[in-house]
CSV table of C-alpha atoms in Angstrom, one decimal:
chain,number,residue,atom,x,y,z
A,234,UNK,CA,10.2,-34.0,-8.8
A,235,UNK,CA,11.0,-30.9,-6.9
A,236,UNK,CA,9.9,-30.8,-3.3
A,237,UNK,CA,7.0,-27.6,-3.2
A,238,UNK,CA,5.8,-25.4,-0.3
A,239,UNK,CA,2.6,-23.7,-0.1
A,240,UNK,CA,2.2,-19.8,0.8
A,241,UNK,CA,-1.2,-18.9,2.0
A,242,UNK,CA,-1.0,-14.8,2.2
A,243,UNK,CA,-4.2,-13.1,3.4
A,244,UNK,CA,-3.7,-9.5,2.9
A,245,UNK,CA,-6.4,-6.3,3.0
A,246,UNK,CA,-8.3,-7.1,-0.6
A,247,UNK,CA,-7.4,-10.1,-1.5
A,248,UNK,CA,-6.0,-13.7,-0.3
A,249,UNK,CA,-3.7,-15.5,-3.0
A,250,UNK,CA,-2.3,-19.0,-2.6
A,251,UNK,CA,0.8,-19.7,-4.3
A,252,UNK,CA,2.8,-23.0,-4.8
A,253,UNK,CA,6.9,-22.5,-4.7
A,254,UNK,CA,9.9,-24.7,-5.4
A,255,UNK,CA,12.6,-24.7,-3.1
A,256,UNK,CA,14.3,-22.6,-5.5
A,257,UNK,CA,12.0,-20.2,-5.5
A,258,UNK,CA,9.9,-20.7,-8.7
A,259,UNK,CA,6.3,-20.5,-8.2
A,260,UNK,CA,4.9,-23.4,-10.0
A,261,UNK,CA,0.8,-22.4,-9.5
A,262,UNK,CA,-1.3,-19.7,-7.5
A,263,UNK,CA,-5.2,-18.4,-7.1
A,264,UNK,CA,-6.3,-15.5,-5.4
A,265,UNK,CA,-9.4,-13.6,-5.0
A,266,UNK,CA,-10.5,-10.4,-3.9
A,267,UNK,CA,-13.2,-10.0,-0.9
A,268,UNK,CA,-14.9,-7.2,0.0
A,269,UNK,CA,-14.1,-4.3,3.2
A,270,UNK,CA,-17.1,-2.2,5.1
A,271,UNK,CA,-17.4,1.2,6.3
A,272,UNK,CA,-19.7,1.4,8.3
A,273,UNK,CA,-19.3,4.9,9.3
A,274,UNK,CA,-16.5,8.1,8.7
A,275,UNK,CA,-12.9,5.8,10.7
A,276,UNK,CA,-14.6,2.5,10.6
A,277,UNK,CA,-13.2,0.2,8.8
A,278,UNK,CA,-14.3,-3.9,9.4
A,279,UNK,CA,-14.0,-7.2,7.3
A,280,UNK,CA,-15.5,-10.7,7.7
A,281,UNK,CA,-13.3,-12.8,8.9
A,282,UNK,CA,-15.1,-16.3,8.5
A,283,UNK,CA,-15.7,-15.4,4.6
A,284,UNK,CA,-11.9,-14.4,4.3
A,285,UNK,CA,-11.2,-17.7,5.6
A,286,UNK,CA,-13.6,-19.4,3.5
A,287,UNK,CA,-12.0,-18.0,0.4
A,288,UNK,CA,-8.5,-19.0,1.5
A,289,UNK,CA,-9.9,-22.4,1.3
A,290,UNK,CA,-10.6,-21.6,-2.5
A,291,UNK,CA,-7.9,-20.1,-3.3
A,292,UNK,CA,-6.0,-23.0,-1.9
A,293,UNK,CA,-8.1,-25.6,-3.7
A,294,UNK,CA,-7.4,-23.4,-7.0
A,295,UNK,CA,-4.1,-23.1,-6.7
A,296,UNK,CA,-3.8,-27.0,-6.2
A,297,UNK,CA,-6.1,-27.9,-9.3
A,298,UNK,CA,-4.0,-25.0,-11.4
A,299,UNK,CA,-1.0,-26.5,-11.3
A,300,UNK,CA,-1.7,-30.2,-11.6
A,301,UNK,CA,-0.1,-30.8,-8.1
A,302,UNK,CA,0.0,-33.9,-6.1
A,303,UNK,CA,-0.8,-33.1,-2.6
A,304,UNK,CA,2.0,-35.3,-1.2
A,305,UNK,CA,4.1,-32.8,-2.7
A,306,UNK,CA,3.8,-30.2,-0.6
A,307,UNK,CA,5.8,-30.8,2.1
A,308,UNK,CA,4.3,-27.9,4.3
A,309,UNK,CA,1.9,-25.0,4.8
A,310,UNK,CA,2.6,-21.7,6.0
A,311,UNK,CA,1.0,-18.3,6.1
A,312,UNK,CA,1.4,-14.2,5.4
A,313,UNK,CA,-1.5,-12.5,6.7
A,314,UNK,CA,-2.4,-8.3,7.7
A,315,UNK,CA,-1.1,-7.1,10.9
A,316,UNK,CA,-3.0,-5.6,13.9
A,317,UNK,CA,-6.5,-6.7,12.9
A,318,UNK,CA,-8.5,-6.7,16.2
A,319,UNK,CA,-10.1,-10.3,15.9
A,320,UNK,CA,-12.5,-11.0,19.1
A,321,UNK,CA,-13.3,-14.7,19.8
A,322,UNK,CA,-15.2,-16.7,22.2
A,323,UNK,CA,-14.9,-19.7,23.9
A,324,UNK,CA,-15.7,-21.7,21.5
A,325,UNK,CA,-13.9,-19.9,19.0
A,326,UNK,CA,-16.2,-18.4,17.6
A,327,UNK,CA,-15.8,-14.6,15.7
A,328,UNK,CA,-17.3,-12.3,18.0
A,329,UNK,CA,-18.1,-9.7,15.5
A,330,UNK,CA,-16.5,-8.3,11.9
A,331,UNK,CA,-12.7,-8.0,12.3
A,332,UNK,CA,-11.5,-4.1,13.2
A,333,UNK,CA,-8.7,-3.5,10.6
A,334,UNK,CA,-5.3,-1.9,10.8
A,335,UNK,CA,-6.8,0.8,8.7
A,336,UNK,CA,-9.5,1.6,11.1
A,337,UNK,CA,-9.3,5.1,12.7
A,338,UNK,CA,-12.6,4.7,15.2
A,339,UNK,CA,-10.3,4.6,18.1
A,340,UNK,CA,-8.8,8.5,18.4
A,341,UNK,CA,-11.0,9.4,21.7
A,342,UNK,CA,-9.7,5.9,23.3
A,343,UNK,CA,-5.9,6.6,21.9
A,344,UNK,CA,-6.6,10.6,24.0
A,345,UNK,CA,-7.7,8.1,27.1
A,346,UNK,CA,-4.5,5.9,27.0
A,347,UNK,CA,-2.2,8.8,26.8
A,348,UNK,CA,-3.8,10.3,30.5
A,349,UNK,CA,-2.1,6.7,31.2
A,350,UNK,CA,1.2,6.8,30.0
A,351,UNK,CA,3.6,8.6,28.0
A,352,UNK,CA,3.7,8.4,24.2
A,353,UNK,CA,7.8,8.4,24.5
A,354,UNK,CA,7.1,5.7,27.6
A,355,UNK,CA,4.4,3.7,25.7
A,356,UNK,CA,6.6,3.5,22.4
A,357,UNK,CA,9.8,2.8,24.8
A,358,UNK,CA,8.2,-0.2,25.7
A,359,UNK,CA,5.9,-1.7,22.9
A,360,UNK,CA,8.1,0.1,20.3
A,361,UNK,CA,5.1,1.6,18.5
A,362,UNK,CA,3.9,5.0,18.7
A,363,UNK,CA,0.2,5.7,20.4
A,364,UNK,CA,-2.2,5.6,17.6
A,365,UNK,CA,-5.2,3.6,15.9
A,366,UNK,CA,-3.4,1.1,14.5
A,367,UNK,CA,-2.8,-0.9,17.3
A,368,UNK,CA,-4.8,-3.4,19.2
A,369,UNK,CA,-5.6,-2.2,23.0
A,370,UNK,CA,-7.6,0.7,21.7
A,371,UNK,CA,-9.7,-1.1,19.8
A,372,UNK,CA,-10.3,-3.4,22.4
A,373,UNK,CA,-10.8,-0.3,24.8
A,374,UNK,CA,-13.6,0.8,22.0
A,375,UNK,CA,-15.4,-2.6,21.7
A,376,UNK,CA,-15.5,-2.1,25.7
A,377,UNK,CA,-16.9,1.0,26.1
A,378,UNK,CA,-19.4,0.6,22.6
A,379,UNK,CA,-20.1,-3.0,22.3
A,380,UNK,CA,-20.5,-4.4,26.5
A,381,UNK,CA,-22.8,-7.4,25.6
A,382,UNK,CA,-20.2,-8.6,23.2
A,383,UNK,CA,-17.5,-7.7,24.8
A,384,UNK,CA,-18.1,-9.6,28.0
A,385,UNK,CA,-18.4,-12.7,25.6
A,386,UNK,CA,-14.9,-12.3,25.0
A,387,UNK,CA,-12.5,-15.2,25.8
A,388,UNK,CA,-9.2,-14.0,23.2
A,389,UNK,CA,-8.1,-11.2,21.4
A,390,UNK,CA,-6.1,-12.5,18.5
A,391,UNK,CA,-5.1,-11.9,15.0
A,392,UNK,CA,-5.4,-12.7,11.3
A,393,UNK,CA,-3.3,-15.8,11.5
A,394,UNK,CA,-4.3,-17.3,14.6
A,395,UNK,CA,-7.7,-17.4,13.4
A,396,UNK,CA,-6.3,-19.1,9.9
A,397,UNK,CA,-3.7,-21.1,12.1
A,398,UNK,CA,-7.0,-22.1,14.1
A,399,UNK,CA,-9.5,-23.2,10.9
A,400,UNK,CA,-6.2,-25.2,9.2
A,401,UNK,CA,-5.9,-27.6,12.2
A,402,UNK,CA,-3.8,-26.1,14.8
A,403,UNK,CA,-6.1,-26.2,18.9
A,404,UNK,CA,-3.9,-23.4,20.2
A,405,UNK,CA,-4.2,-20.2,19.9
A,406,UNK,CA,-0.9,-19.0,18.5
A,407,UNK,CA,0.5,-15.7,17.7
A,408,UNK,CA,4.0,-15.4,15.5
A,409,UNK,CA,6.3,-13.0,18.2
A,410,UNK,CA,6.8,-10.5,15.0
A,411,UNK,CA,2.7,-9.7,15.4
A,412,UNK,CA,3.0,-9.5,18.8
A,413,UNK,CA,4.1,-5.6,19.1
A,414,UNK,CA,0.5,-4.8,17.5
A,415,UNK,CA,-1.6,-5.5,20.2
A,416,UNK,CA,-0.4,-2.4,22.4
A,417,UNK,CA,1.6,-4.7,25.1
A,418,UNK,CA,4.3,-6.4,24.2
A,419,UNK,CA,7.9,-5.1,25.0
A,420,UNK,CA,9.8,-5.2,21.9
A,421,UNK,CA,13.4,-5.2,23.5
A,422,UNK,CA,12.6,-7.9,26.1
A,423,UNK,CA,10.4,-9.8,23.7
A,424,UNK,CA,7.8,-10.5,26.1
A,425,UNK,CA,4.6,-9.2,27.5
A,426,UNK,CA,4.6,-6.2,29.7
A,427,UNK,CA,3.8,-6.4,33.2
A,428,UNK,CA,3.5,-3.0,33.3
A,429,UNK,CA,1.2,-2.5,30.6
A,430,UNK,CA,-1.2,-5.4,31.6
A,431,UNK,CA,-1.9,-4.0,34.5
A,432,UNK,CA,-2.4,-0.3,33.6
A,433,UNK,CA,-4.8,-1.5,31.6
A,434,UNK,CA,-6.1,-4.8,33.4
A,435,UNK,CA,-5.2,-7.6,31.1
A,436,UNK,CA,-3.5,-10.9,31.5
A,437,UNK,CA,-1.1,-12.6,29.0
A,438,UNK,CA,-3.9,-15.7,28.9
A,439,UNK,CA,-5.9,-12.7,26.7
A,440,UNK,CA,-3.7,-12.9,23.9
A,441,UNK,CA,-2.5,-15.7,21.1
A,442,UNK,CA,0.6,-17.6,22.4
A,443,UNK,CA,3.6,-15.6,21.3
A,444,UNK,CA,6.2,-18.4,19.3
A,445,UNK,CA,9.1,-17.6,16.8
A,446,UNK,CA,7.9,-18.2,13.7
A,447,UNK,CA,9.2,-21.1,11.2
A,448,UNK,CA,8.3,-23.7,13.8
A,449,UNK,CA,5.7,-26.9,12.8
A,450,UNK,CA,2.5,-25.7,14.9
A,451,UNK,CA,-0.1,-28.5,13.9
A,452,UNK,CA,-0.9,-30.4,10.2
A,453,UNK,CA,-3.5,-30.8,7.9
A,454,UNK,CA,-6.9,-32.9,9.4
A,455,UNK,CA,-8.6,-34.8,6.8
A,456,UNK,CA,-12.0,-32.2,6.7
A,457,UNK,CA,-9.8,-29.0,5.9
A,458,UNK,CA,-7.2,-31.6,3.3
A,459,UNK,CA,-11.0,-31.3,2.0
A,460,UNK,CA,-11.2,-28.2,1.5
A,461,UNK,CA,-8.1,-27.2,0.2
A,462,UNK,CA,-6.9,-29.8,-2.1
A,463,UNK,CA,-3.5,-30.6,0.7
A,464,UNK,CA,-2.9,-34.1,1.7
A,465,UNK,CA,-4.1,-34.6,5.2
A,466,UNK,CA,-1.0,-35.0,7.7
A,467,UNK,CA,1.0,-31.7,5.9
A,468,UNK,CA,2.9,-29.9,8.2
A,469,UNK,CA,1.7,-25.9,9.4
A,470,UNK,CA,4.1,-23.9,10.2
A,471,UNK,CA,4.0,-20.6,11.9
A,472,UNK,CA,4.3,-18.1,9.7
A,473,UNK,CA,4.7,-13.7,10.2
A,474,UNK,CA,2.8,-10.7,9.4
A,475,UNK,CA,2.7,-9.7,5.9
A,476,UNK,CA,5.1,-7.3,6.0
A,477,UNK,CA,7.8,-9.5,8.2
A,478,UNK,CA,7.4,-12.1,5.8
A,479,UNK,CA,7.9,-9.7,2.7
A,480,UNK,CA,11.0,-8.3,4.1
A,481,UNK,CA,12.4,-12.1,4.7
A,482,UNK,CA,10.8,-12.4,1.1
A,483,UNK,CA,13.0,-9.7,-0.3
A,484,UNK,CA,15.9,-11.4,1.7
A,485,UNK,CA,16.4,-8.9,4.0
A,486,UNK,CA,18.1,-11.3,7.1
A,487,UNK,CA,21.2,-9.1,8.0
A,488,UNK,CA,21.2,-5.6,9.6
A,489,UNK,CA,21.3,-2.4,7.6
A,490,UNK,CA,19.1,-4.0,4.8
A,491,UNK,CA,16.4,-1.9,3.4
A,492,UNK,CA,12.9,-2.9,1.9
A,493,UNK,CA,9.8,-0.8,0.6
A,494,UNK,CA,6.4,-2.7,0.0
A,495,UNK,CA,3.7,-0.7,-1.7
A,496,UNK,CA,1.0,-3.1,-1.3
A,497,UNK,CA,-2.3,-2.0,0.2
A,498,UNK,CA,-0.6,-0.5,2.9
A,499,UNK,CA,3.5,1.1,2.7
A,500,UNK,CA,6.0,0.0,4.6
A,501,UNK,CA,9.7,1.4,4.8
A,502,UNK,CA,11.6,-0.9,6.6
A,503,UNK,CA,15.6,-1.1,8.0
A,504,UNK,CA,16.5,-4.5,9.3
A,505,UNK,CA,19.0,-3.8,12.3
A,506,UNK,CA,20.7,-5.7,14.9
A,507,UNK,CA,19.5,-3.4,18.0
A,508,UNK,CA,15.8,-2.1,18.8
A,509,UNK,CA,15.4,1.3,18.0
A,510,UNK,CA,12.3,3.4,19.8
A,511,UNK,CA,13.9,6.7,19.3
A,512,UNK,CA,12.8,7.5,15.8
A,513,UNK,CA,9.6,9.7,15.5
A,514,UNK,CA,6.5,7.8,13.8
A,515,UNK,CA,8.3,5.1,13.7
A,516,UNK,CA,7.6,1.2,14.5
A,517,UNK,CA,9.9,-1.0,16.0
A,518,UNK,CA,9.2,-4.5,16.0
A,519,UNK,CA,10.6,-8.1,16.5
A,520,UNK,CA,12.3,-9.1,12.7
A,521,UNK,CA,11.6,-13.1,12.2
A,522,UNK,CA,15.3,-13.1,12.2
A,523,UNK,CA,15.6,-13.8,16.1
A,524,UNK,CA,18.4,-11.6,16.4
A,525,UNK,CA,17.0,-9.1,14.8
A,526,UNK,CA,14.2,-5.9,14.8
A,527,UNK,CA,12.4,-4.2,12.1
A,528,UNK,CA,12.3,-0.7,12.0
A,529,UNK,CA,8.9,0.5,10.2
A,530,UNK,CA,7.5,3.6,8.6
A,531,UNK,CA,3.9,2.5,7.3
A,532,UNK,CA,1.5,4.3,4.9
A,533,UNK,CA,-1.9,3.6,5.6
A,534,UNK,CA,-3.3,4.0,1.8
A,535,UNK,CA,-0.2,3.6,-0.7
A,536,UNK,CA,-0.8,1.4,-3.3
A,537,UNK,CA,-4.5,1.3,-2.6
A,538,UNK,CA,-4.6,5.0,-3.6
A,539,UNK,CA,-4.5,3.8,-7.6
A,540,UNK,CA,-7.6,0.9,-6.3
A,541,UNK,CA,-9.4,3.9,-4.9
A,542,UNK,CA,-9.1,5.7,-8.1
A,543,UNK,CA,-10.1,2.9,-10.2
A,544,UNK,CA,-13.1,2.0,-7.9
A,545,UNK,CA,-14.3,5.5,-7.7
A,546,UNK,CA,-14.0,6.6,-10.7
A,547,UNK,CA,-12.8,4.4,-14.0
A,548,UNK,CA,-15.9,2.0,-14.6
A,549,UNK,CA,-15.4,1.0,-17.8
A,550,UNK,CA,-12.5,1.5,-20.6
A,551,UNK,CA,-13.8,1.1,-24.1
A,552,UNK,CA,-10.2,-0.1,-25.7
A,553,UNK,CA,-9.5,-1.7,-22.6
A,554,UNK,CA,-8.5,-5.1,-25.6
A,555,UNK,CA,-5.5,-2.8,-27.0
A,556,UNK,CA,-3.8,-2.3,-23.7
A,557,UNK,CA,-4.2,-5.4,-21.7
A,558,UNK,CA,-6.1,-4.3,-18.3
A,559,UNK,CA,-6.8,-1.0,-16.3
A,560,UNK,CA,-3.3,-1.0,-14.3
A,561,UNK,CA,-1.6,-1.2,-17.8
A,562,UNK,CA,-3.5,1.0,-19.1
A,563,UNK,CA,-2.9,3.4,-15.8
A,564,UNK,CA,0.7,3.1,-16.3
A,565,UNK,CA,0.2,4.2,-20.3
A,566,UNK,CA,-1.6,7.2,-19.4
A,567,UNK,CA,0.7,8.4,-16.3
A,568,UNK,CA,4.0,7.7,-18.0
A,569,UNK,CA,2.6,10.0,-21.1
A,570,UNK,CA,2.7,13.1,-18.3
A,571,UNK,CA,6.4,14.5,-17.1
A,572,UNK,CA,7.5,14.4,-13.5
A,573,UNK,CA,5.8,16.6,-11.1
A,574,UNK,CA,2.5,15.3,-12.8
A,575,UNK,CA,1.8,19.0,-14.5
A,576,UNK,CA,1.6,20.9,-11.3
A,577,UNK,CA,-0.9,18.3,-9.6
A,578,UNK,CA,0.0,17.0,-6.2
A,579,UNK,CA,-1.8,14.2,-4.3
A,580,UNK,CA,-1.9,13.9,-0.4
A,581,UNK,CA,-2.3,10.3,0.0
A,582,UNK,CA,-4.0,10.3,3.2
A,583,UNK,CA,-7.0,8.0,2.1
A,584,UNK,CA,-6.7,6.1,5.6
A,585,UNK,CA,-5.4,8.6,7.7
A,586,UNK,CA,-2.1,10.2,8.2
A,587,UNK,CA,0.4,6.8,9.8
A,588,UNK,CA,4.4,7.6,10.0
A,589,UNK,CA,5.4,10.0,10.7
A,590,UNK,CA,2.8,12.0,11.5
A,591,UNK,CA,-0.1,9.8,12.8
A,592,UNK,CA,-2.6,12.3,12.4
A,593,UNK,CA,-6.4,10.1,12.2
A,594,UNK,CA,-7.5,13.7,10.5
A,595,UNK,CA,-5.8,13.9,7.7
A,596,UNK,CA,-7.6,13.2,4.5
A,597,UNK,CA,-6.4,13.0,0.9
A,598,UNK,CA,-5.5,15.8,-1.3
A,599,UNK,CA,-5.4,16.8,-4.6
A,600,UNK,CA,-4.1,20.3,-5.0
A,601,UNK,CA,-3.5,22.7,-8.1
A,602,UNK,CA,-6.6,21.0,-10.4
A,603,UNK,CA,-6.8,22.8,-13.8
A,604,UNK,CA,-9.0,22.4,-16.7
A,605,UNK,CA,-5.9,21.4,-18.5
A,606,UNK,CA,-5.3,18.2,-16.1
A,607,UNK,CA,-6.5,15.2,-17.2
A,608,UNK,CA,-6.4,11.1,-16.0
A,609,UNK,CA,-2.7,11.0,-16.7
A,610,UNK,CA,-1.8,13.6,-14.6
A,611,UNK,CA,-3.8,12.5,-11.6
A,612,UNK,CA,-2.2,9.5,-11.9
A,613,UNK,CA,1.0,10.3,-12.1
A,614,UNK,CA,0.0,12.6,-9.0
A,615,UNK,CA,-1.0,9.6,-6.8
A,616,UNK,CA,2.0,7.6,-7.8
A,617,UNK,CA,3.9,10.4,-7.0
A,618,UNK,CA,2.5,11.4,-4.0
A,619,UNK,CA,2.0,7.9,-2.3
A,620,UNK,CA,6.2,8.3,-2.8
A,621,UNK,CA,6.6,11.5,-1.6
A,622,UNK,CA,4.8,9.9,1.5
A,623,UNK,CA,7.7,7.2,1.7
A,624,UNK,CA,10.0,9.2,1.3
A,625,UNK,CA,9.3,11.6,4.4
A,626,UNK,CA,10.3,7.9,6.4
A,627,UNK,CA,13.3,7.6,5.3
A,628,UNK,CA,14.3,11.9,5.8
A,629,UNK,CA,14.0,10.5,9.8
A,630,UNK,CA,16.3,8.0,9.0
A,631,UNK,CA,18.8,9.8,7.4
A,632,UNK,CA,17.8,13.0,9.7
A,633,UNK,CA,19.1,10.5,12.1
A,634,UNK,CA,22.8,9.5,10.1
A,635,UNK,CA,21.3,6.0,8.7
A,636,UNK,CA,23.1,5.5,5.3
A,637,UNK,CA,20.8,4.1,2.5
A,638,UNK,CA,23.3,2.8,0.0
A,639,UNK,CA,20.5,0.4,-1.8
A,640,UNK,CA,16.7,-0.6,-1.6
A,641,UNK,CA,14.6,-3.5,-2.6
A,642,UNK,CA,11.1,-2.8,-3.4
A,643,UNK,CA,8.2,-5.4,-2.6
A,644,UNK,CA,4.5,-5.4,-3.7
A,645,UNK,CA,2.1,-5.1,-6.3
A,646,UNK,CA,3.8,-1.8,-7.8
A,647,UNK,CA,6.5,-3.2,-8.2
A,648,UNK,CA,4.3,-4.6,-11.4
A,649,UNK,CA,4.6,-0.9,-12.9
A,650,UNK,CA,8.0,0.2,-14.3
A,651,UNK,CA,7.1,3.6,-14.1
A,652,UNK,CA,6.2,3.7,-10.3
A,653,UNK,CA,9.8,1.7,-9.6
A,654,UNK,CA,11.7,4.3,-11.5
A,655,UNK,CA,9.8,7.6,-9.3
A,656,UNK,CA,11.0,5.4,-6.4
A,657,UNK,CA,14.8,5.4,-7.2
A,658,UNK,CA,14.3,9.5,-8.4
A,659,UNK,CA,12.3,10.4,-4.9
A,660,UNK,CA,14.4,8.4,-2.6
A,661,UNK,CA,18.0,9.6,-4.8
A,662,UNK,CA,18.7,5.6,-4.3
A,663,UNK,CA,19.3,3.0,-6.3
A,664,UNK,CA,16.4,0.5,-6.0
A,665,UNK,CA,16.5,-3.3,-6.6
A,666,UNK,CA,13.6,-5.1,-8.0
A,667,UNK,CA,13.4,-8.7,-6.9
A,668,UNK,CA,12.3,-11.5,-9.2
A,669,UNK,CA,9.3,-13.0,-7.5
A,670,UNK,CA,6.8,-9.9,-7.2
A,671,UNK,CA,4.2,-12.0,-4.6
A,672,UNK,CA,7.2,-11.3,-2.1
A,673,UNK,CA,5.0,-12.3,1.4
A,674,UNK,CA,3.6,-15.3,0.1
A,675,UNK,CA,7.6,-16.0,-0.7
A,676,UNK,CA,8.8,-15.4,2.6
A,677,UNK,CA,6.0,-17.6,3.9
A,678,UNK,CA,7.3,-20.5,2.0
A,679,UNK,CA,10.7,-19.6,2.9
A,680,UNK,CA,9.4,-20.5,6.3
A,681,UNK,CA,7.7,-23.4,5.4
A,682,UNK,CA,10.8,-24.8,4.1
A,683,UNK,CA,12.3,-23.6,7.3
A,684,UNK,CA,10.0,-25.2,9.7
A,685,UNK,CA,10.5,-28.7,8.3
A,686,UNK,CA,13.9,-28.7,7.8
A,687,UNK,CA,14.7,-28.1,3.7
A,688,UNK,CA,16.9,-25.3,4.9
A,689,UNK,CA,19.2,-25.3,8.0
A,690,UNK,CA,19.0,-21.2,8.6
A,691,UNK,CA,16.5,-18.5,7.2
A,692,UNK,CA,19.5,-17.0,5.4
A,693,UNK,CA,19.9,-20.3,3.3
A,694,UNK,CA,16.9,-20.4,2.7
A,695,UNK,CA,17.4,-16.8,1.2
A,696,UNK,CA,20.2,-17.7,-0.9
A,697,UNK,CA,18.1,-20.5,-2.6
A,698,UNK,CA,14.9,-18.8,-3.2
A,699,UNK,CA,15.5,-15.0,-3.4
A,700,UNK,CA,16.7,-13.3,-6.5
A,701,UNK,CA,17.3,-9.6,-7.2
A,702,UNK,CA,17.1,-9.5,-10.9
A,703,UNK,CA,16.6,-5.7,-11.4
A,704,UNK,CA,18.9,-2.3,-10.6
A,705,UNK,CA,17.3,0.8,-11.3
A,706,UNK,CA,19.7,4.5,-10.7
A,707,UNK,CA,17.9,7.1,-9.6
A,708,UNK,CA,17.4,9.8,-13.0
A,709,UNK,CA,19.6,13.0,-12.1
A,710,UNK,CA,17.8,14.9,-14.5
A,711,UNK,CA,14.3,14.5,-12.2
A,712,UNK,CA,15.9,15.6,-8.7
A,713,UNK,CA,15.7,19.2,-8.9
A,714,UNK,CA,11.9,18.8,-9.7
A,715,UNK,CA,11.2,16.3,-7.3
A,716,UNK,CA,13.1,18.0,-4.3
A,717,UNK,CA,10.9,20.8,-5.2
A,718,UNK,CA,7.7,18.9,-5.5
A,719,UNK,CA,9.0,16.7,-2.1
A,720,UNK,CA,8.9,20.4,-0.2
A,721,UNK,CA,5.6,21.4,-1.7
A,722,UNK,CA,4.1,17.8,-0.3
A,723,UNK,CA,5.6,18.1,3.0
A,724,UNK,CA,4.4,22.5,3.3
A,725,UNK,CA,1.0,21.3,1.9
A,726,UNK,CA,0.8,18.7,5.0
A,727,UNK,CA,1.8,21.4,7.8
A,728,UNK,CA,-0.5,23.9,5.9
A,729,UNK,CA,-3.8,22.2,6.0
A,730,UNK,CA,-3.0,20.6,9.2
A,731,UNK,CA,-1.8,23.8,11.1
A,732,UNK,CA,-4.7,25.9,9.6
A,733,UNK,CA,-7.4,23.3,11.5
A,734,UNK,CA,-8.4,22.0,7.7
A,735,UNK,CA,-7.7,18.4,8.3
A,736,UNK,CA,-9.5,18.6,11.4
A,737,UNK,CA,-12.5,20.4,10.8
A,738,UNK,CA,-13.2,18.2,7.8
A,739,UNK,CA,-12.8,15.1,9.8
A,740,UNK,CA,-15.5,16.8,12.5
A,741,UNK,CA,-17.9,17.5,9.6
A,742,UNK,CA,-17.7,13.7,8.6
A,743,UNK,CA,-18.6,12.4,12.6
A,744,UNK,CA,-21.8,10.9,12.2
A,745,UNK,CA,-21.7,8.3,15.3
A,746,UNK,CA,-20.0,8.4,18.8
A,747,UNK,CA,-16.3,7.3,18.5
């Protein structure tokens, strides 16, 4: 019987547990969606206690679905959404609903931070732009707006820290790849930044202890074994942020490799041997591999743009039995439309604009609508608009002389053959699709295997578990169309922004002092 590695992937909209063999084959999986709350414009929150309970449930379901003997599971590790603000008290209780990475309520706090430190200096230290994504402005927002609850805080931690604690790890531990998102971590020095801590009157003890991913940090206790189906004493290995795990699950463990993930968020990531904090609008974070860094470009909405369309406008599909499900129905509709979506253009700023613009006022737009347009046109425009936003980030790299030979794709969007082809065409670069679509979960499983010594190195784990089995070349016939559409995409953003359309629309929806 082969050994099994368990991976928990706690994403923005759902949690999954996947059980992998050491050759990368997924034996069983289970998942569950959970809600997101939007208490006022710009605010995005989640109930982390419920998400933890859901995590226990899907672990038990996956173990039951695969009829897995618990003793075969050699270790469990985690992939979690990053930059989520989770304040806990001295007893370890969560004080308030988790503030999501998508939350943009902290624009004023970011502005106040910019008066204390320039964006250039902040980025040179943290690898991050001054933005609403970071945890530090969320902490300042709570200090100003919820002072009584703020006074209860003992630790400011992130998603994985809370899950580790719930699974039986005694201490509060943050994987080093996620530490950058606190906003006071020096990404180049790989340590807390004294100037930033002093500037905002913080101490290291306020945060989870940063450690390298892929080490054993605890074992499953009896009460967690009863909830999850894992055996008591199963090693718990420190995982990483979902995008960091996804990079590993797509095999990028060497400098120069590029990955793009279109999940709830969109991430374009270059693995590099040198920290680069000089690329406009880009993150630089610590790679899971200790001597590498990630250069990251972020799209806040990405594939969640299609989920938004589904939830807002598609309540029922009359003939769903013939098309399988709503996603395959969307694929059929969009495939019937030619490149360029018959003149329809989508700006995917449903959760504001991240890289390279970092504009919290930006809003989603559907431009060029006519009576002749149908559902397929809208769906294809959404797909293309998401890819155009990612392409802006690639253009930043190319403008700095960074060559892109081939790109590996991950995330739920890889299930769409059309979306994969659109990416190859718009990027004008071959794309490779790895066999296992749950790349973040695969990366977490690989960390579990490495943590208990099944692999002598992360590179050995990649060779054993990660397999690319499809390559798509760009279609030259689509190049002229997509080049024109991309230019229109960029011009549309700047026209709306420079004309103060975004800022005026954002101001008109502010119903609470943020």
